[in-house]
Coordinates of C-alpha atoms in Angstrom, one line a residue:
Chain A
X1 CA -286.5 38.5 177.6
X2 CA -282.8 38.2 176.5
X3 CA -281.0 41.0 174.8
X4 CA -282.0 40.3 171.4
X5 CA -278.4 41.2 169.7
X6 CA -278.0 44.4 167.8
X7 CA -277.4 44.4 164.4
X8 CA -273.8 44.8 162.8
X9 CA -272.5 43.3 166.1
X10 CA -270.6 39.8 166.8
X11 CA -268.2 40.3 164.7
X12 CA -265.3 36.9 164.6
X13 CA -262.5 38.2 163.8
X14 CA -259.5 39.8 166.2
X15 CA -258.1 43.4 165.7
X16 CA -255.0 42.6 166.3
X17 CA -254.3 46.1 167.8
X18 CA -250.3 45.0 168.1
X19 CA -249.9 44.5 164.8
X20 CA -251.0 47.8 164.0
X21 CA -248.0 49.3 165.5
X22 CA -245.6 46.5 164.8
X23 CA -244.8 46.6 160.8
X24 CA -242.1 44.1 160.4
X25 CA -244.7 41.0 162.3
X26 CA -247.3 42.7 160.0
X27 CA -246.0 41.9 156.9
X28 CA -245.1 38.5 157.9
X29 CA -249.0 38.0 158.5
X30 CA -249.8 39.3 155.1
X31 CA -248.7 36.0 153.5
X32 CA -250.4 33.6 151.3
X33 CA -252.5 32.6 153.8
X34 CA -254.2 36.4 154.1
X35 CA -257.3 37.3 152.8
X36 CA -258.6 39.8 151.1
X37 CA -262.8 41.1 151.4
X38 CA -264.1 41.4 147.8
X39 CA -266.2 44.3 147.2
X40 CA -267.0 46.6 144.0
X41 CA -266.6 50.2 145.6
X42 CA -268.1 49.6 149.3
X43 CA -270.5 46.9 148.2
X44 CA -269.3 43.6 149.5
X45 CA -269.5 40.1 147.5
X46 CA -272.1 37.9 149.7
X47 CA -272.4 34.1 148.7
X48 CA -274.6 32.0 151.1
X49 CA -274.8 34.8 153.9
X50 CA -271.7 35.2 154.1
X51 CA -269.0 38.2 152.9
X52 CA -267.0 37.0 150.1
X53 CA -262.8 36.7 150.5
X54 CA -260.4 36.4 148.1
X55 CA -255.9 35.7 148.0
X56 CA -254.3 39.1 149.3
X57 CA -252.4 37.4 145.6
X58 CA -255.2 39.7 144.2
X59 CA -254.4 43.0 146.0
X60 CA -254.4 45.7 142.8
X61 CA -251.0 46.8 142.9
X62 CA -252.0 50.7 143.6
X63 CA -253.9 49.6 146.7
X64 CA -252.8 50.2 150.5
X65 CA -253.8 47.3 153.2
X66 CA -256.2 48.0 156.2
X67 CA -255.9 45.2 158.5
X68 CA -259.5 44.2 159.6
X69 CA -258.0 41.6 162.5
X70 CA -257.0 37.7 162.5
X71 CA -259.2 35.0 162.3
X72 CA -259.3 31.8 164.7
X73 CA -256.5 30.4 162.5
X74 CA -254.8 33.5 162.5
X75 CA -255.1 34.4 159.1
X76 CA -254.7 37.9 158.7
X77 CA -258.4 39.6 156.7
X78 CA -257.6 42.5 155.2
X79 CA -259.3 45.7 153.1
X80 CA -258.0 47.4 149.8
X81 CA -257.8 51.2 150.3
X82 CA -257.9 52.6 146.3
X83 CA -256.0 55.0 145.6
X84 CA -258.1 58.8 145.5
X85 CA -260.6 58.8 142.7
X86 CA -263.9 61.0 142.2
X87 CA -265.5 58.6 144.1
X88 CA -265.7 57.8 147.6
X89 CA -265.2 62.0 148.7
X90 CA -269.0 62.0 150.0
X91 CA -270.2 60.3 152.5
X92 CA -271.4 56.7 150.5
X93 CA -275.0 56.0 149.9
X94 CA -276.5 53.0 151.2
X95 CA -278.9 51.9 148.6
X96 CA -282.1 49.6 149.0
X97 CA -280.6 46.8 147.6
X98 CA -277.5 47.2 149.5
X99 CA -279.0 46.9 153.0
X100 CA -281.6 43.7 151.3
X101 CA -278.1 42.3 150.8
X102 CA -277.1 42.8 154.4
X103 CA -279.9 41.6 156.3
X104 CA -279.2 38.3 154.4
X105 CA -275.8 38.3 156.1
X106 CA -275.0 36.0 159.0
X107 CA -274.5 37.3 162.4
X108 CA -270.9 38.6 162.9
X109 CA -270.6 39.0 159.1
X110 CA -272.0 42.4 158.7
X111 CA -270.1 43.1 161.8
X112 CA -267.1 42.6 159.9
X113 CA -268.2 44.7 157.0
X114 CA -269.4 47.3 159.1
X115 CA -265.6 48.1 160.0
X116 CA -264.3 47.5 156.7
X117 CA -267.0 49.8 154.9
X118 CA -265.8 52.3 158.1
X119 CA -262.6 52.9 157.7
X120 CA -262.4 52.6 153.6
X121 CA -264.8 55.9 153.7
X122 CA -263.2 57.1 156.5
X123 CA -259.9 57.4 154.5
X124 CA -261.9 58.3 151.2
X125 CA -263.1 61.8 152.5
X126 CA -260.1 62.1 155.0
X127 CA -256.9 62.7 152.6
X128 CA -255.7 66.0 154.0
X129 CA -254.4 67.4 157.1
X130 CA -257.1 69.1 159.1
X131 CA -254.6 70.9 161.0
X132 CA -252.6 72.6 158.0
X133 CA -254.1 71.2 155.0
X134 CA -251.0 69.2 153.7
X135 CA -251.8 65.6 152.1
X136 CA -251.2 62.8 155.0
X137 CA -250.7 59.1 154.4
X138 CA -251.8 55.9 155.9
X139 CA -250.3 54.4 159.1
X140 CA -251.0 51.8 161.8
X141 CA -252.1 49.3 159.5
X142 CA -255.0 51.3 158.2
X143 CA -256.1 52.7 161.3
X144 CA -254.6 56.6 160.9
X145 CA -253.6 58.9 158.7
X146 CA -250.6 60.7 159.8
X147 CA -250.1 64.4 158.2
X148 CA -246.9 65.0 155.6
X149 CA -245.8 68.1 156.5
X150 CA -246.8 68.6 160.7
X151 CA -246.8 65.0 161.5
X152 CA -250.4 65.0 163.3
X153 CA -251.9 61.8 163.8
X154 CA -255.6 61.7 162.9
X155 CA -258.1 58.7 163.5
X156 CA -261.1 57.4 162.2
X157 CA -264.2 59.3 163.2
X158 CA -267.0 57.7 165.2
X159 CA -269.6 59.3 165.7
X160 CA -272.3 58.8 169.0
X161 CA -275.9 58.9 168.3
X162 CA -278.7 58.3 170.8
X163 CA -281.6 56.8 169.6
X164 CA -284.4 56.5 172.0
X165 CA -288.6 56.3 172.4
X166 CA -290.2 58.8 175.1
X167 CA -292.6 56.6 177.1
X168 CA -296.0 57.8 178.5
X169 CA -298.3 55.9 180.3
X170 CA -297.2 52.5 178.6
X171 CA -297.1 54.3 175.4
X172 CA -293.7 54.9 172.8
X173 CA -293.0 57.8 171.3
X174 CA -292.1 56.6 167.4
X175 CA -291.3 59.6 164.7
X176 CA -291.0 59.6 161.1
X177 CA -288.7 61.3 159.2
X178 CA -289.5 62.1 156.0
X179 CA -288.5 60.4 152.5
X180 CA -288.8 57.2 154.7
X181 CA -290.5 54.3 153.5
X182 CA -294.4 54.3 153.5
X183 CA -295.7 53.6 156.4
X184 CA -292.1 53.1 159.0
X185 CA -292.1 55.1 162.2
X186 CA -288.8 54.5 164.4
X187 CA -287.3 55.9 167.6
X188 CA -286.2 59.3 167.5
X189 CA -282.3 59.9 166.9
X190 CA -279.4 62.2 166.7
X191 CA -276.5 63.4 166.9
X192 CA -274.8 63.4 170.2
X193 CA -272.8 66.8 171.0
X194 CA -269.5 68.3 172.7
X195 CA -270.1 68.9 176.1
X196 CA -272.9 66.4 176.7
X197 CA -273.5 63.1 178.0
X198 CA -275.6 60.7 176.7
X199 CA -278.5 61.2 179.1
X200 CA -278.3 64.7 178.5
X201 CA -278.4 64.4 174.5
X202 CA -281.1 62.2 175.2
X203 CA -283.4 64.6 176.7
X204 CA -282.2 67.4 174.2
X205 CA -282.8 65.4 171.4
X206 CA -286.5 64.6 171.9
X207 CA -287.5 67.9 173.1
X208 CA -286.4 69.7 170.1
X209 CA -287.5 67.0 167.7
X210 CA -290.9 66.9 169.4
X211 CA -291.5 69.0 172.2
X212 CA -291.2 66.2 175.1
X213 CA -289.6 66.7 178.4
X214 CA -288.2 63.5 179.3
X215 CA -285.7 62.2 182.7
X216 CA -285.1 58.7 184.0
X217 CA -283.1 57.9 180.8
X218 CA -281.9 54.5 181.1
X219 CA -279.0 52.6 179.1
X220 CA -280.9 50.1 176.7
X221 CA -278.1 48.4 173.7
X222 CA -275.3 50.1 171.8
X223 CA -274.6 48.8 167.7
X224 CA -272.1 50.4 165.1
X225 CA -273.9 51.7 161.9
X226 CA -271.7 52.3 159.0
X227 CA -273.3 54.9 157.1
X228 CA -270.6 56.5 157.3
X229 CA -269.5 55.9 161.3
X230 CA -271.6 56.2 164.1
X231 CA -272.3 54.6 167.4
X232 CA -275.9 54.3 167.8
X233 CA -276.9 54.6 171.8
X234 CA -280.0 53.5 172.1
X235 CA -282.1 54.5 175.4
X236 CA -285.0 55.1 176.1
X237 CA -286.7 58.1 178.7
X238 CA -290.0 58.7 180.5
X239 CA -292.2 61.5 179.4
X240 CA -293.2 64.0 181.5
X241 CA -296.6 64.6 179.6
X242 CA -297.9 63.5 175.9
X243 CA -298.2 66.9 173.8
X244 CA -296.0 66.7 171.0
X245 CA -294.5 69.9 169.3
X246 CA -293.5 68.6 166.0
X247 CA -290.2 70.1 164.4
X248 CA -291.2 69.8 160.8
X249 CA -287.6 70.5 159.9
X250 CA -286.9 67.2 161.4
X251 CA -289.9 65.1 161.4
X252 CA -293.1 64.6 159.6
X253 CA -294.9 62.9 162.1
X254 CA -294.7 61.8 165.5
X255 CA -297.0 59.6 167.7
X256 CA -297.4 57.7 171.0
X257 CA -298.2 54.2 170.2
X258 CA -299.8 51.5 172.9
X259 CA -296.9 48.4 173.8
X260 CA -299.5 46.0 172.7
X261 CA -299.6 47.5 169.4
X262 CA -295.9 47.7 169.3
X263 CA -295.4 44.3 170.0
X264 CA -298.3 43.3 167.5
X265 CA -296.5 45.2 164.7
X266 CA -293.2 43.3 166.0
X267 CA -294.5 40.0 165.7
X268 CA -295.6 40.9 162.0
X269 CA -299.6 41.8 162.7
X270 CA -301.0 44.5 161.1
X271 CA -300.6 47.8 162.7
X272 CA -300.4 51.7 162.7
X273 CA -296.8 51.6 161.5
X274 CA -294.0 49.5 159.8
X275 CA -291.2 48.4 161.5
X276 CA -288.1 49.0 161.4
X277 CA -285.7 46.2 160.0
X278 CA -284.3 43.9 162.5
X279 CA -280.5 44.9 161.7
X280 CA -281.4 48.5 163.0
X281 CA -280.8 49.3 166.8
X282 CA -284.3 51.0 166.6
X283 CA -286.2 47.4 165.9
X284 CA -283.9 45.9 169.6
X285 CA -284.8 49.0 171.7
X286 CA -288.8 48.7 170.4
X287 CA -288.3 44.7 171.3
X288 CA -286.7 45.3 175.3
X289 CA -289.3 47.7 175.3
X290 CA -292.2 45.9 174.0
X291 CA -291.4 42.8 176.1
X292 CA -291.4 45.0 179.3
X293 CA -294.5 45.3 181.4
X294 CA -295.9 42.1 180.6
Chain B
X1 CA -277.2 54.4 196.2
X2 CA -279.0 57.0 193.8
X3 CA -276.7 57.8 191.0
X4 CA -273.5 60.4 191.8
X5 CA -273.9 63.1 189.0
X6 CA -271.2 62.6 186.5
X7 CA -268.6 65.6 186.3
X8 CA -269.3 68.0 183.8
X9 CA -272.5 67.3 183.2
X10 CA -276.0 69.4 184.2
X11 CA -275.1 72.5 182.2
X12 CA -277.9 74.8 182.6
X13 CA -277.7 76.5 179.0
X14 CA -280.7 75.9 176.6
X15 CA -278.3 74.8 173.2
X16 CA -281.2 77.1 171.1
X17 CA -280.2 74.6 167.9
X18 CA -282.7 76.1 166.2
X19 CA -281.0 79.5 166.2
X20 CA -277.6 78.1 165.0
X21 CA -279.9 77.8 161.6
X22 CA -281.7 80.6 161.3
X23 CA -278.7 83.6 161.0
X24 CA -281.3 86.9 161.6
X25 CA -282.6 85.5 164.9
X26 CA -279.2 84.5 165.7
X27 CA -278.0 88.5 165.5
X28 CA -281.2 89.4 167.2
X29 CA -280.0 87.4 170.5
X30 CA -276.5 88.7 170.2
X31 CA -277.6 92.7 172.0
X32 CA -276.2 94.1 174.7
X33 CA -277.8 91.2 177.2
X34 CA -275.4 89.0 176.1
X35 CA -272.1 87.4 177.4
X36 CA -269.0 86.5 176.5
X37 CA -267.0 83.5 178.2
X38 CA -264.0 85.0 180.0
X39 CA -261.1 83.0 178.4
X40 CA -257.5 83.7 178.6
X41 CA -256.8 80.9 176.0
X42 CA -258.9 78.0 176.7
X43 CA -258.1 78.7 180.8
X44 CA -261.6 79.9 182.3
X45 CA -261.9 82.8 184.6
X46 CA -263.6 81.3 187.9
X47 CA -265.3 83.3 190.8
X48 CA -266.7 82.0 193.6
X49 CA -267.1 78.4 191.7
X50 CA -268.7 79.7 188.9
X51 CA -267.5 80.9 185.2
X52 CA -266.9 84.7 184.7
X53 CA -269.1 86.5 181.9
X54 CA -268.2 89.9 180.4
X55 CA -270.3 91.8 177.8
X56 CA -270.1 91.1 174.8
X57 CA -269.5 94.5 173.7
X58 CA -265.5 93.0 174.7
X59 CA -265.3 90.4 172.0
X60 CA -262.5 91.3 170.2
X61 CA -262.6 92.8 167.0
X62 CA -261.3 89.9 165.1
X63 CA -263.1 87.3 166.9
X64 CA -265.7 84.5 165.7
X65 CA -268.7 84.2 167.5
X66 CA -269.6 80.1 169.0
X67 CA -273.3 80.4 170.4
X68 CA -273.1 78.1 173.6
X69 CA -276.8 78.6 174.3
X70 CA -279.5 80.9 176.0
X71 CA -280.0 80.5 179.7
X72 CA -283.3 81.2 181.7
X73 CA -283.8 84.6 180.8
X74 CA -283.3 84.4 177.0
X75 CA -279.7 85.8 177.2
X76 CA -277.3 84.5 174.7
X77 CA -274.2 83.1 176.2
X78 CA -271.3 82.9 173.9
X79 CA -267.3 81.9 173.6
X80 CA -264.9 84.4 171.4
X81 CA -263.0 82.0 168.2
X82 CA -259.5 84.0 167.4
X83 CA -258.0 84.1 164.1
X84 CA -255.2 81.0 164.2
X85 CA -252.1 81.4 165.7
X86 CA -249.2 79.3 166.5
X87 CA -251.1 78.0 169.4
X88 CA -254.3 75.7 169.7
X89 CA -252.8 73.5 166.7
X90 CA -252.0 70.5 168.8
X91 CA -254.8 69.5 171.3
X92 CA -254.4 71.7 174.6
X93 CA -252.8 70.4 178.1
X94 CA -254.9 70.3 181.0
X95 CA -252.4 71.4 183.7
X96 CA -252.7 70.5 187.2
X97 CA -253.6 73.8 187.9
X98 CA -256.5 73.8 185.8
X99 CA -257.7 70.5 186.8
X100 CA -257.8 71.9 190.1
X101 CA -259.8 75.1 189.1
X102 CA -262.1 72.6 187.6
X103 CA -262.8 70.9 190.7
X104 CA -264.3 73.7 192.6
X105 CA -266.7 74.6 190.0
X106 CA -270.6 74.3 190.9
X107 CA -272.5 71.3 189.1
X108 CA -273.6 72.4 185.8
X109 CA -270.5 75.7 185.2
X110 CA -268.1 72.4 184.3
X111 CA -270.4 71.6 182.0
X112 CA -271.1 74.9 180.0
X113 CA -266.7 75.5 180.1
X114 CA -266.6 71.7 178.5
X115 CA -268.9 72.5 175.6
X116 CA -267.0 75.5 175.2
X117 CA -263.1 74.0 175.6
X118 CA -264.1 71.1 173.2
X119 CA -265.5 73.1 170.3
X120 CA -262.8 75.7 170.5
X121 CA -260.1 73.3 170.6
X122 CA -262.4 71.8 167.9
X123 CA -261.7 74.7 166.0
X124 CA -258.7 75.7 166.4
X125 CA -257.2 72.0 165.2
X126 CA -259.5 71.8 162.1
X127 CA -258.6 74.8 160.3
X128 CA -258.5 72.8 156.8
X129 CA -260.8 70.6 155.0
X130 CA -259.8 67.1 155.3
X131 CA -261.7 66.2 151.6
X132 CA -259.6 68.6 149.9
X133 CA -256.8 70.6 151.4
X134 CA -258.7 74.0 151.5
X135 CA -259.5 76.4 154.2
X136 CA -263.0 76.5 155.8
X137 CA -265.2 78.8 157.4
X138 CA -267.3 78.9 160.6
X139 CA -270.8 78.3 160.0
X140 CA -273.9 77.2 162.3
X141 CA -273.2 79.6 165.1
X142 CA -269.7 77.9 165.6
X143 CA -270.9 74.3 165.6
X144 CA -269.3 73.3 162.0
X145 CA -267.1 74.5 159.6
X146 CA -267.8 74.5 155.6
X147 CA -264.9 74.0 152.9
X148 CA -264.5 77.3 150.6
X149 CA -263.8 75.4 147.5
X150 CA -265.3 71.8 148.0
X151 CA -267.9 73.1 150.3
X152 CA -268.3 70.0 152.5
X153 CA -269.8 70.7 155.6
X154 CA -267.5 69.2 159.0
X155 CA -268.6 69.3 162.1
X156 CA -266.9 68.8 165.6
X157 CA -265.7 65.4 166.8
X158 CA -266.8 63.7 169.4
X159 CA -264.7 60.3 170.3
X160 CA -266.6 57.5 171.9
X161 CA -264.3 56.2 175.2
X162 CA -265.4 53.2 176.9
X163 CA -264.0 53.0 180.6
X164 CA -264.8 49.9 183.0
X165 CA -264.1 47.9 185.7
X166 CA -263.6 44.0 185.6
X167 CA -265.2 42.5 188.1
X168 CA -264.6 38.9 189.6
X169 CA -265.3 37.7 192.9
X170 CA -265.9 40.8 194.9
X171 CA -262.9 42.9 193.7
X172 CA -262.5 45.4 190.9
X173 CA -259.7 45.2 188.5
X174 CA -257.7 48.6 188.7
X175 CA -254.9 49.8 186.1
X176 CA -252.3 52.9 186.5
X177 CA -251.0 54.6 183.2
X178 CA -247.7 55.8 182.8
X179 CA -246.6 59.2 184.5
X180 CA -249.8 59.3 186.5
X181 CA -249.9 60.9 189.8
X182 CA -248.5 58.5 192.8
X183 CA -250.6 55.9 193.9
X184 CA -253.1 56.3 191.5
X185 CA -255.4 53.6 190.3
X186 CA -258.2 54.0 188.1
X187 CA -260.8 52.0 185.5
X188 CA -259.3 51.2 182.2
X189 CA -260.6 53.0 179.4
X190 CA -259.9 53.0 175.7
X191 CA -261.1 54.5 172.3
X192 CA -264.2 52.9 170.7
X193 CA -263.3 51.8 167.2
X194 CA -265.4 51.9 163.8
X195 CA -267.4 48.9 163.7
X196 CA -268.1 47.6 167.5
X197 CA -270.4 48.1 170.0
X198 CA -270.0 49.6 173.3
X199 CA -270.1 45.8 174.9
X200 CA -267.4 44.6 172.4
X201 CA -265.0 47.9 173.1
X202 CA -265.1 47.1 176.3
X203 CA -264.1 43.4 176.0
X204 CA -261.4 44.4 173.9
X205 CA -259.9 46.9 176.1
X206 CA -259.9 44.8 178.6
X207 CA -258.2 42.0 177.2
X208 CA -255.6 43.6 175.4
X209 CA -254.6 46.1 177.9
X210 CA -254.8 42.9 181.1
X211 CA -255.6 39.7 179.4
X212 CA -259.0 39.3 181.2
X213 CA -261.9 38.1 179.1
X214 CA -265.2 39.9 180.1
X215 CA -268.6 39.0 179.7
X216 CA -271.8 40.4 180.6
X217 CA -271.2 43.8 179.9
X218 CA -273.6 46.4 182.2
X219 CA -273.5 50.4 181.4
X220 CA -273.4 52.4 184.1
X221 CA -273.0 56.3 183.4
X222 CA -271.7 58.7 180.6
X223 CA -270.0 62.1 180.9
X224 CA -268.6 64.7 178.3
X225 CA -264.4 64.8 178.8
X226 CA -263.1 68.2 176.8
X227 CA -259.4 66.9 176.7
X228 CA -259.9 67.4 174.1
X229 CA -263.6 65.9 173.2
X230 CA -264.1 62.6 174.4
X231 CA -267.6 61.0 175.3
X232 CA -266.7 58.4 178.1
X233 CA -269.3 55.5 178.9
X234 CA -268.2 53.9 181.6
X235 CA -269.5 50.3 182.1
X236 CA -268.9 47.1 184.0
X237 CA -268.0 43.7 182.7
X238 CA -267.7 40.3 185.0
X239 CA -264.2 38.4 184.2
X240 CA -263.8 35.0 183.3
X241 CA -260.6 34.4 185.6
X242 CA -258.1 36.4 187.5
X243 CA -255.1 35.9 185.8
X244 CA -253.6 39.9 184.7
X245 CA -251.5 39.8 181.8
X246 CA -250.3 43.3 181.7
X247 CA -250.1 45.4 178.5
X248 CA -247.3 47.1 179.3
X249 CA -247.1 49.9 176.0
X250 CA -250.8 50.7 178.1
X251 CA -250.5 49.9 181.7
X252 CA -247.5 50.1 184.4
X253 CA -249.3 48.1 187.0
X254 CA -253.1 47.0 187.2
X255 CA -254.2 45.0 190.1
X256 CA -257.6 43.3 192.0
X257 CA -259.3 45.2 194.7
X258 CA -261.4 44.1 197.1
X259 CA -264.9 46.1 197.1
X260 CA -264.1 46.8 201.4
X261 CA -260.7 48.2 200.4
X262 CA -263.0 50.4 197.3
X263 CA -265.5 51.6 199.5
X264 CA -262.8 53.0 202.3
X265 CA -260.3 54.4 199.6
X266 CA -263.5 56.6 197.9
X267 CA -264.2 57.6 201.9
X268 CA -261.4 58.7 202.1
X269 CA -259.7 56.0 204.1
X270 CA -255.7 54.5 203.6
X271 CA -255.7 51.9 201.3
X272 CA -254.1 50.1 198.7
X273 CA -254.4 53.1 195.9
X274 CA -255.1 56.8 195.0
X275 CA -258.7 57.2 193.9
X276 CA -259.4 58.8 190.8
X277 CA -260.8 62.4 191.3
X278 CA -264.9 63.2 191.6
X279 CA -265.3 64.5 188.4
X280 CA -263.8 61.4 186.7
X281 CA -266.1 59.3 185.6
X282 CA -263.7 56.7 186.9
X283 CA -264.9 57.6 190.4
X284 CA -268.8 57.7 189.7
X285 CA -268.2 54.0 188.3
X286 CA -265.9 53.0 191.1
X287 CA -268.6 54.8 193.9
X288 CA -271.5 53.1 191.9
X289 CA -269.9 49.0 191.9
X290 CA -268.5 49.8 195.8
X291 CA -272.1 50.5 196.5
X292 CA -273.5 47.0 195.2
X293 CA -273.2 44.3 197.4
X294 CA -274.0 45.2 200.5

């Protein structure tokens, strides 16, 4: 089967890195022709599938520009950076009807938004220096924060995850987590630390979340999920037997469930669990591996 | 050709997460069978290619405790936090001396002192809470800090870096940075950026640092870099032409190597470049696509 393609990937437009460092051919992109992404807060504006765009004529006059890249004409798309406000200094919810909105958006489009959404929060919870405290201001086109008083350069945060299913015996190890929606069971996930490699925070991962021993991890697809920033690595690892020691701090349930009724509950039959939505990495990794041992 | 292991990976410390939650167990494991890294700054104390311990009856007075796990017999193994100084603000050198102490390490000791370096450094740079200005304290056994007034919780950074080797018609495309050792030639590599995949960072790298368009993207390996806490994913990507057009804020020189002249550099044969050094992911990548083909 082909790579079905991750969600929040195929993004159009280019980002321009030399413009980021190059102010004076910046601002002569940010003419009339420039664009600016719509969006109330972090919500975007979606007509027909795709993200909403407006003149850079309507830039609020308090606003800072974050350069999201160039388009095939090379018009520059850019993001409004409000000034500091209440808002914005927690990590941004993703509602329900938020991520309906998204999974109506075209391929490439939520890409887009994906960086925008990024960034914006990235700078919304990132105004001080976490070197000496000072306030720091935006450089590079959007792209840093530079400190006022020490001068240190900080960058936006991404953050590696690896999501993966155990297999046994032609079996996946889903998990549920709790508050999720009835019925959804997904890959396990979490945070990738310091000092680890991906195979490593693989294994770690599912033996503390459920007890399994795991090696042969192999490489399955990669997608950016912007709640707020991470990379999700999605893998997937063979068990070395099926008991399952549940941590309840993490998970409310976890079970091994047969490929043929993986693919079943892929292909929309009814099943021991709900899916999860196409735009998450989760529903591509339970696809490669659903389609394998045919 | 099974897989070479990655450098600084295989650490044989049990990360005990659980324990960086639960305080009372925490101070139960921290009794006279503990140890304490031997650091003189974030330069490791090496014996006979392993990491020196000492009791932890020597942690300074003023110290912070960072719990870096248990190993086989249930003995916690931990690094010593001092109070800020002058030094440890800017991310930390890694000399050529201590890149050379690194390399004789044993499989696995590379791995415990980069969980260790990163989070210290982690530390040590991230004093301040980057919501609101104020200090933080340690919390989770030394994986986090929590803001005093605002009392958001931060925790350390790790920075996705893709690194990868074009590849068209039998040779590898090689780049050399600026100030690097002579003769050196190595994978290019590059931050991942909010809102792209692992495939699509490393099509961008490429193309802005050389002006090769890649497709076809193929991961290869991962491996934990603690200068100062990077998570390189190394990859492969097949190259629509030949043509090199050189970056040259990035690169100094980048060239095409045939796979023959590949395989003799890595054993240790004259040829056309330097080889990156074993525990650089850069040579697992380089050992793994010299291996194909045969």
């Amino acid at each position: 089967m082909p790579m079905p393609i991750p969600g929040f990937t195929g993004g159009l437009l280019d980002r321009a890195d030399a413009l980021r460092h190059d102010p004076v051919a910046l601002s002569a992109k940010l003419d009339w022709r420039a664009r600016l992404l719509k969006l109330d807060g972090l919500v975007p504006d979606v007509e027909d599938g795709r993200l909403a765009w407006t003149s850079i004529a309507d830039l609020p006059e308090e606003a800072e520009v974050i350069l999201l890249g160039l388009d095939a004409q090379d018009r520059a798309h850019v993001a409004a950076l409000l000034p500091a406000s209440g808002e914005g200094t927690t990590p941004a919810m993703r509602s329900p009807a938020l991520m309906t909105m998204l999974a109506t958006l075209e391929p490439g489009e939520a890409a887009t938004y994906a960086a925008a959404r990024s960034v914006l929060d990235w700078h919304a919870r990132h105004r001080f220096c976490a070197r000496c405290g000072s306030t720091t201001h935006l450089f590079r086109a959007g792209w840093g924060r530079q400190c006022d008083a020490c001068y240190t350069e900080h960058f936006p945060r991404v953050d590696p995850v690896v999501i993966m299913i155990a297999e046994h015996d032609g079996r996946a190890l889903l998990g549920r987590g709790k508050g999720w929606p009835d019925g959804r069971y997904s890959a396990l996930a979490g945070f990738l630390e310091p000092g680890e490699s991906v195979e490593e925070a693989v294994a770690r991962e599912i033996h503390e979340e459920a007890g399994v021993r795991v090696s042969n991890v192999r490489y399955v697809a990669s997608q950016p999920w912007p709640f707020p920033s991470s990379l999700m690595i999605a893998c997937t690892g063979v068990a070395e037997d099926d008991a399952i020691t549940l941590d309840t701090n993490e998970l409310e349930d976890a079970m091994w469930v047969p490929r043929d009724l993986v693919r079943a509950v892929l292909a929309g039959e009814p099943g021991p669990f709900v899916a999860p939505p196409p735009y998450a990495i989760a529903h591509t990794l339970l696809s490669v591996w659903a389609a394998e041992g045919r």
